[in-house]
PDB file of C-alpha atoms and ligand atoms in Angstrom:
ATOM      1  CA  UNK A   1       0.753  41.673-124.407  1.00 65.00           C
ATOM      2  CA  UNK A   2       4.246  41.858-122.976  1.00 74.00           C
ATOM      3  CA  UNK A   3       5.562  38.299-122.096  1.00 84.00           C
ATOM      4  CA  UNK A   4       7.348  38.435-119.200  1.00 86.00           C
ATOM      5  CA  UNK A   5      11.399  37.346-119.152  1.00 94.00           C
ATOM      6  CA  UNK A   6      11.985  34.391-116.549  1.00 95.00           C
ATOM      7  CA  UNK A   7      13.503  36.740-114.044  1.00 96.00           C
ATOM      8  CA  UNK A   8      10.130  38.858-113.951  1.00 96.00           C
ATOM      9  CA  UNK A   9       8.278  35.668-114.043  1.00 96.00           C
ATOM     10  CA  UNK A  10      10.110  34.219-110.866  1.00 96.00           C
ATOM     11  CA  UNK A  11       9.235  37.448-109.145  1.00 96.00           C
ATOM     12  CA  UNK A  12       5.853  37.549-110.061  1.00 96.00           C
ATOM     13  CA  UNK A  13       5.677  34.273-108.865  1.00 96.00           C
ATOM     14  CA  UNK A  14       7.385  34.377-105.768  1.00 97.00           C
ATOM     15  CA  UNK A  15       4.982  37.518-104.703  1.00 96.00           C
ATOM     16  CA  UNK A  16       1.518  34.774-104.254  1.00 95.00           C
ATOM     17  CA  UNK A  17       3.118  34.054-100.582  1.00 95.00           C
ATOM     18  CA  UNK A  18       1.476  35.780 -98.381  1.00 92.00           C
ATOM     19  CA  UNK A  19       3.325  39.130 -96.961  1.00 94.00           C
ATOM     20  CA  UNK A  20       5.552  39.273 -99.726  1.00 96.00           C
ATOM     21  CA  UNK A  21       5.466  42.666-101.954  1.00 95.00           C
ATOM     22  CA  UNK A  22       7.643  42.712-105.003  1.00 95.00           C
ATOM     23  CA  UNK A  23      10.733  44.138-103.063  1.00 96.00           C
ATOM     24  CA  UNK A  24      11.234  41.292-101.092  1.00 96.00           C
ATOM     25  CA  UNK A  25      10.264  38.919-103.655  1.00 97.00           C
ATOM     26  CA  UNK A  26      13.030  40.626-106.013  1.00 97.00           C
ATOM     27  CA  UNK A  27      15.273  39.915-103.049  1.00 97.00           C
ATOM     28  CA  UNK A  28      14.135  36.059-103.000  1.00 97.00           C
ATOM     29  CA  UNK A  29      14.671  35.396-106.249  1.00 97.00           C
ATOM     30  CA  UNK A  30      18.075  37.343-106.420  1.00 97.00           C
ATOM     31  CA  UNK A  31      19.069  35.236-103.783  1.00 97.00           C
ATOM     32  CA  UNK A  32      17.996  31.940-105.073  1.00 97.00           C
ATOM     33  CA  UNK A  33      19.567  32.374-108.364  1.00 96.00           C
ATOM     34  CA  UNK A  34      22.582  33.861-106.891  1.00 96.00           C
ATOM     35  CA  UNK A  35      23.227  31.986-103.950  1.00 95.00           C
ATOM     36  CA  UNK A  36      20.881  29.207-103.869  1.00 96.00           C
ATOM     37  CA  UNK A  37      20.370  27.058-107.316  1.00 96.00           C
ATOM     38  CA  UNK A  38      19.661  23.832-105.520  1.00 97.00           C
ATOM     39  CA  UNK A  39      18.060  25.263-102.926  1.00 97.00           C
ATOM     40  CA  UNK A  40      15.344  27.134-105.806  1.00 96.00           C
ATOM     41  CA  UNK A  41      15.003  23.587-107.878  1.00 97.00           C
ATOM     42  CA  UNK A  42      14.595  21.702-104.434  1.00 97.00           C
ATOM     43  CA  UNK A  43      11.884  24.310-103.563  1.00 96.00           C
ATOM     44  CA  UNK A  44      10.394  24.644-106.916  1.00 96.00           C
ATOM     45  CA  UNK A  45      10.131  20.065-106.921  1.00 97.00           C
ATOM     46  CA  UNK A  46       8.713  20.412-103.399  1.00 97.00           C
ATOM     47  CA  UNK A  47       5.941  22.891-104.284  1.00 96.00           C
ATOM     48  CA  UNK A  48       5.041  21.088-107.666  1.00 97.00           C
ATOM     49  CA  UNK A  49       5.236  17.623-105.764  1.00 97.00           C
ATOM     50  CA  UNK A  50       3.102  18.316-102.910  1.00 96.00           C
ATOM     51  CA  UNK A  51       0.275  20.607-104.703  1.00 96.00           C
ATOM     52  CA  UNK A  52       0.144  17.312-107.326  1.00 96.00           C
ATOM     53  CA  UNK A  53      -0.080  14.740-104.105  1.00 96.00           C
ATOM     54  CA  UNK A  54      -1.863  16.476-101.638  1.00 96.00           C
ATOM     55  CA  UNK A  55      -5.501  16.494-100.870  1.00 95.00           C
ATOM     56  CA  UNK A  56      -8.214  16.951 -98.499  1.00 94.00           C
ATOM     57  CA  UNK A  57      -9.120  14.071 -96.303  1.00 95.00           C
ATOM     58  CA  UNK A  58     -12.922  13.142 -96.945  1.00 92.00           C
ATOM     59  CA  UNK A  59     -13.498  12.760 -93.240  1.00 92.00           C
ATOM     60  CA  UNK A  60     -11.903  15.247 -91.723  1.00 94.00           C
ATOM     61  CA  UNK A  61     -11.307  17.748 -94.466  1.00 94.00           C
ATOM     62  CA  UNK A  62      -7.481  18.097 -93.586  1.00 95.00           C
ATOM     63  CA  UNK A  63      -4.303  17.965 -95.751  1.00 95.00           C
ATOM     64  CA  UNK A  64      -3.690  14.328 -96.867  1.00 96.00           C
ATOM     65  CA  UNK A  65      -2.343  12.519 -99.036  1.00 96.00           C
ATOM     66  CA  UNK A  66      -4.454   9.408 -98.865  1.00 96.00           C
ATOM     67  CA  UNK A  67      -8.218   9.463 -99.856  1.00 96.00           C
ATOM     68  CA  UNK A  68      -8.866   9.379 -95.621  1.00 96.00           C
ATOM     69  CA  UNK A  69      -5.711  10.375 -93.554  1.00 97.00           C
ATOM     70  CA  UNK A  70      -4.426   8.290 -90.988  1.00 96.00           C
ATOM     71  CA  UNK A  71      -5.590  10.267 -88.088  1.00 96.00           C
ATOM     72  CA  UNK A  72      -9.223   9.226 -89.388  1.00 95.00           C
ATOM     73  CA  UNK A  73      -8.187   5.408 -90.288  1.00 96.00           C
ATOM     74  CA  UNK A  74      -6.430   5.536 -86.625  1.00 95.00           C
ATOM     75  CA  UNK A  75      -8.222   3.023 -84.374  1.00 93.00           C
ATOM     76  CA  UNK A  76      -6.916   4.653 -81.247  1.00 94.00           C
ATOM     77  CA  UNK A  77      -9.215   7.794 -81.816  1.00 94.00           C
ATOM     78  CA  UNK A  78     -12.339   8.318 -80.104  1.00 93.00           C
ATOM     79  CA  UNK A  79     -14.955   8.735 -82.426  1.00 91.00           C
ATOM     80  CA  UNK A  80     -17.746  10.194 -80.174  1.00 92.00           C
ATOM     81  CA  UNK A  81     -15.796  13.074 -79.599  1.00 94.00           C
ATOM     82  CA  UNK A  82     -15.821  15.685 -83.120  1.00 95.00           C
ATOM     83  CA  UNK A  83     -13.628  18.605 -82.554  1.00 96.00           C
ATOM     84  CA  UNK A  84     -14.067  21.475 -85.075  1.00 96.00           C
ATOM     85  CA  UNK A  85     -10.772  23.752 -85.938  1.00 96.00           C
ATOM     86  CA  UNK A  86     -10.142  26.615 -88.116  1.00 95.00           C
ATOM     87  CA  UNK A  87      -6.944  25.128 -90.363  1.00 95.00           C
ATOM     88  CA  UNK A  88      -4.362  22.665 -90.264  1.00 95.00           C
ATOM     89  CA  UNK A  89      -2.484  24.298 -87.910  1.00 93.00           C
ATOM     90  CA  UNK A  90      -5.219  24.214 -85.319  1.00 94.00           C
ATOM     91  CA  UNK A  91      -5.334  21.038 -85.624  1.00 95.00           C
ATOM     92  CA  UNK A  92      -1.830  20.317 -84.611  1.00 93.00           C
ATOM     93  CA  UNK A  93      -1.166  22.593 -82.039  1.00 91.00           C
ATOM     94  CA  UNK A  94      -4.534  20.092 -80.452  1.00 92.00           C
ATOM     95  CA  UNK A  95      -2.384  16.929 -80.920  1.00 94.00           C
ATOM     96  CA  UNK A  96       0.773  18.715 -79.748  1.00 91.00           C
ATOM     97  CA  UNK A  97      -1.338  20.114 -76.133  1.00 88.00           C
ATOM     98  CA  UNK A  98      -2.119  16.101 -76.039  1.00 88.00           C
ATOM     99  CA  UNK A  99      -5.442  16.511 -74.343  1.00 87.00           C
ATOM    100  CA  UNK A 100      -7.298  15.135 -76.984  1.00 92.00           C
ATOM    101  CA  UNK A 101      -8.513  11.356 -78.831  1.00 93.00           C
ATOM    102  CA  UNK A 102     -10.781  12.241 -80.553  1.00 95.00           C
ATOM    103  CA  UNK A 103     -11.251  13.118 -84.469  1.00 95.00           C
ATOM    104  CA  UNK A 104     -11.498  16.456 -86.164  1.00 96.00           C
ATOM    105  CA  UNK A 105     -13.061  18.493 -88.788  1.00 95.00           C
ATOM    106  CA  UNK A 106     -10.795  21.059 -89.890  1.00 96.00           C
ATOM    107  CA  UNK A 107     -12.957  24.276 -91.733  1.00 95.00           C
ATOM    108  CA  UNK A 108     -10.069  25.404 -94.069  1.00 93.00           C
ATOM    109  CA  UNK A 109     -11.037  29.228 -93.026  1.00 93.00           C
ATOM    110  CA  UNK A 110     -13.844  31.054 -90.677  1.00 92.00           C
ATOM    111  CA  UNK A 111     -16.929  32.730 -91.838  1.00 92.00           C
ATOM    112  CA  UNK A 112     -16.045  35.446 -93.486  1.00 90.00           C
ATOM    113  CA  UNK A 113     -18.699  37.860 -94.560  1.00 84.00           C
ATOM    114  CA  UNK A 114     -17.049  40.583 -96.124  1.00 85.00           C
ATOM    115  CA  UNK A 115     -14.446  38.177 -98.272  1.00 86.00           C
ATOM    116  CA  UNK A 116     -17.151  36.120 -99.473  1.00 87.00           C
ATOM    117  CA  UNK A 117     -16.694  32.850 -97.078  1.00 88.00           C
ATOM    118  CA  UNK A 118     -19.920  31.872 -96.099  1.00 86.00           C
ATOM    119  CA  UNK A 119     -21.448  28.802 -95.194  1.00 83.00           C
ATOM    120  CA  UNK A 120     -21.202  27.041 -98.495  1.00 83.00           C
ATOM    121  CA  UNK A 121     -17.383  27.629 -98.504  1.00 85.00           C
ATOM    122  CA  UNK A 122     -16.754  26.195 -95.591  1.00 87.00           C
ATOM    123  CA  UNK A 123     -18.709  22.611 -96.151  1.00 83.00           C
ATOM    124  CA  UNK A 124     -20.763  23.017 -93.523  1.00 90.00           C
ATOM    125  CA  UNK A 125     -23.041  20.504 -95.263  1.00 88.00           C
ATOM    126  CA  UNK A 126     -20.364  18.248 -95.102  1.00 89.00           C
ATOM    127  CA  UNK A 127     -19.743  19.030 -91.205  1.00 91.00           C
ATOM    128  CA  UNK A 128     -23.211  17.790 -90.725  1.00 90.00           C
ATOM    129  CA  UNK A 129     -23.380  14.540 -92.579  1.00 88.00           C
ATOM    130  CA  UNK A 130     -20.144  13.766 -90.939  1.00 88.00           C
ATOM    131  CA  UNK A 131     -21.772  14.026 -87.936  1.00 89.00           C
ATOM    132  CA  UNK A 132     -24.689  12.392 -88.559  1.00 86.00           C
ATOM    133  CA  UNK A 133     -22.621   9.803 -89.362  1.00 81.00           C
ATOM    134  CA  UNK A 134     -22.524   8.485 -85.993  1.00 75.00           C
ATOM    135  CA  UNK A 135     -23.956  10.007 -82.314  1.00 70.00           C
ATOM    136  CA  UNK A 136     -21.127  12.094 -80.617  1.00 84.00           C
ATOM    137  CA  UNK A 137     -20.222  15.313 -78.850  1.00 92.00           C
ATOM    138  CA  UNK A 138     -18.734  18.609 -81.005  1.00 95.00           C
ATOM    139  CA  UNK A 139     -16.399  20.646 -79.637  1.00 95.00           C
ATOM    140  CA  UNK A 140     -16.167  24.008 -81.312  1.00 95.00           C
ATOM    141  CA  UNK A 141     -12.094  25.085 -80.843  1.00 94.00           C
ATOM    142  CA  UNK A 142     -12.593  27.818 -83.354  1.00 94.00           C
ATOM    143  CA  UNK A 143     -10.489  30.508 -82.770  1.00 90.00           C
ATOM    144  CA  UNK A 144     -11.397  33.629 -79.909  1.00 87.00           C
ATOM    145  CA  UNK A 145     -11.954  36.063 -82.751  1.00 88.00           C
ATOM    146  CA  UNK A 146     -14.905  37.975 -83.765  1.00 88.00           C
ATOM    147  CA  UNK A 147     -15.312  35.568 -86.989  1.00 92.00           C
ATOM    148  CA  UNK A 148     -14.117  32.500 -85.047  1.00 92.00           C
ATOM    149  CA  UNK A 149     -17.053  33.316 -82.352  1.00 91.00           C
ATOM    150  CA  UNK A 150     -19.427  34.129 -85.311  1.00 92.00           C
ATOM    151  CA  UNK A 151     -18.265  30.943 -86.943  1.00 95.00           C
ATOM    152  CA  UNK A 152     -18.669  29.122 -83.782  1.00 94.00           C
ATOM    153  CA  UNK A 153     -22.270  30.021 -82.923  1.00 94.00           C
ATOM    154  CA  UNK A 154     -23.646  29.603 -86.609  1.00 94.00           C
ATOM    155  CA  UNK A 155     -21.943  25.794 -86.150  1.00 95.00           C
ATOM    156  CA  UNK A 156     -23.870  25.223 -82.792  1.00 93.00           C
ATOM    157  CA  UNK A 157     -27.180  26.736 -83.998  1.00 93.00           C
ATOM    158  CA  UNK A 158     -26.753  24.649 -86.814  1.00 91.00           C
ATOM    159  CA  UNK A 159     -26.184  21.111 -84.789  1.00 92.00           C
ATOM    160  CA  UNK A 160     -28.381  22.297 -81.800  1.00 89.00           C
ATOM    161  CA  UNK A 161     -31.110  21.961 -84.662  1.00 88.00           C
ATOM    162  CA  UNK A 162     -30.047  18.154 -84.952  1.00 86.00           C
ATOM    163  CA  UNK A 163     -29.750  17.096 -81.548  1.00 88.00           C
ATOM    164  CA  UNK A 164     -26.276  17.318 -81.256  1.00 90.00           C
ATOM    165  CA  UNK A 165     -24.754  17.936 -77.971  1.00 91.00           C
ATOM    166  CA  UNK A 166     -22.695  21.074 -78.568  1.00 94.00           C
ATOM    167  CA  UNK A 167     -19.512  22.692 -76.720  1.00 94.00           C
ATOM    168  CA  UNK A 168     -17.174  25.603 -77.181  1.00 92.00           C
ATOM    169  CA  UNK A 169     -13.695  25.505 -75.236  1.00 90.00           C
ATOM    170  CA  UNK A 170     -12.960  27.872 -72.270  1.00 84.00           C
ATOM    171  CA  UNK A 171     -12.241  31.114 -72.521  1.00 74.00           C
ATOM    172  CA  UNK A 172      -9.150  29.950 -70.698  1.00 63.00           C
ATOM    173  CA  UNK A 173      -7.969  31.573 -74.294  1.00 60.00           C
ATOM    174  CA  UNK A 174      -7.616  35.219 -74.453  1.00 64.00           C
ATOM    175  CA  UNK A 175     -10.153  37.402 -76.199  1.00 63.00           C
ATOM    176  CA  UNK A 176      -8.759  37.628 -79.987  1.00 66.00           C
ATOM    177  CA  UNK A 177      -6.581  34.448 -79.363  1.00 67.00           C
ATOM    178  CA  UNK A 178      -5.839  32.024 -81.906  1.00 76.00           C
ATOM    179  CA  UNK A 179      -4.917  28.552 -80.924  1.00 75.00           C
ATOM    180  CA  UNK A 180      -1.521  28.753 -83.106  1.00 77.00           C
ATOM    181  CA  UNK A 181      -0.158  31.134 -80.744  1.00 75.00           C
ATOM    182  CA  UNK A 182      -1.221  29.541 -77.533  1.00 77.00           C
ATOM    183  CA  UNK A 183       0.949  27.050 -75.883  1.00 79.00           C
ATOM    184  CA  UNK A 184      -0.299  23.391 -74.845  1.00 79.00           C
ATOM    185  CA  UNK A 185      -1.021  24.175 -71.339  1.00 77.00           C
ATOM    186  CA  UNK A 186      -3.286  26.968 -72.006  1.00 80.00           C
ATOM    187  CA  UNK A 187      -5.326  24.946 -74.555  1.00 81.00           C
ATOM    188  CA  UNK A 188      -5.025  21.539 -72.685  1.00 81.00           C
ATOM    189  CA  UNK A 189      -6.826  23.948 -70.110  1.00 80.00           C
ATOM    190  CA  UNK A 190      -9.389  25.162 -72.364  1.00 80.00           C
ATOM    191  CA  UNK A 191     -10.610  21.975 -73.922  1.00 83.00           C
ATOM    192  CA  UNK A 192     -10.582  20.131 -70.262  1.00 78.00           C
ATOM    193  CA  UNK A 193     -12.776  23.150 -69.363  1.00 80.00           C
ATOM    194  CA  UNK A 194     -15.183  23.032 -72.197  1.00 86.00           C
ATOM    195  CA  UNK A 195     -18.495  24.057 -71.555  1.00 83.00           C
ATOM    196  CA  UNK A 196     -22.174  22.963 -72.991  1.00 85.00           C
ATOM    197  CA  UNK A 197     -23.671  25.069 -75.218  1.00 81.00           C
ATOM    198  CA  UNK A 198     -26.367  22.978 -76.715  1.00 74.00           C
ATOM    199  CA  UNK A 199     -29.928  24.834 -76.754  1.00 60.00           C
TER     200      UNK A 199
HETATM  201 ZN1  LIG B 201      -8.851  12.784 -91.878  1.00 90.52          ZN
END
């Protein structure tokens, strides 16, 4: 087997980010070693640095760097209110729209039939200890796409079963929406206008 030179390594490398096909990735790496040296080792100590340090939180399944982030450990949080988001991102554009105290479970993807994400993958087990944990209200603020829907239903048959009072935000969100591309008005809406949708 051919080992591959550094260059071709770099722009193999370079081509894991997501939209990225080996032109522009040739480009990147042309430019970082022609243009940009500190720019590639401060980018290269970042990467390494964070993958090493950063976790999931064991409450609310975000990015942290502690065993439970500080969202979680924050006594300022509501903690009858669980609100359920797609990723990370989801997740902050809901603190950034500021019409919510309460604490999260982030799902790290959707279900996902045809790539293989199913329940399993996305912890759901875990979703329901953690709220068995304590008696509160889930809001469902996956995204308004056909697998955030499908994703979103599964999760309230699932804690309907338990008791759980269940509720999806308002459609205040158009059809196919995603909260990252939503601004903080149109989401404060939709949470404030969350409806039931325990069985
Ligand atoms: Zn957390």
């Amino acid at each position: 087997m051919k080992t591959l030179s550094s260059l071709e390594e770099m722009i193999a490398a370079l081509r894991c980010l997501p939209g990225v096909g080996p032109k522009s990735a040739q480009r990147m790496a042309y430019h970082l070693l022609q243009r940009d040296r500190s720019g590639a080792l401060r980018l290269s100590r970042a990467l390494g640095h964070a993958v090493e340090s950063i976790q999931h939180c064991t409450k609310c399944n975000s990015f942290s760097e502690e065993e439970v982030c500080t969202l979680c450990l924050s006594s300022q949080r509501d903690a009858s209110m669980l609100c359920v988001v797609e990723m990370p991102a989801d997740l902050l554009m809901m603190e950034q729209a500021q019409c919510y105290q309460g604490m999260y479970f982030v799902l790290m993807g959707r279900l996902s039939p045809l790539d293989g994400i199913g329940a399993n993958e996305l912890h759901l087990d875990r979703l329901v200890r953690r709220v068995q944990e304590r008696p509160c209200e889930v809001i469902l603020a996956t995204n308004f796409t056909v697998e955030g829907e499908a994703t979103a239903h599964y999760i309230s048959t699932l804690l309907c079963a338990q008791g759980i009072k269940v509720s999806r935000i308002a459609r205040g969100l158009p059809v196919g929406g995603e909260l990252e591309h939503v601004d903080s008005g149109t989401l404060a809406q939709a949470v404030l206008e969350r409806r039931d949708i325990t069985e």
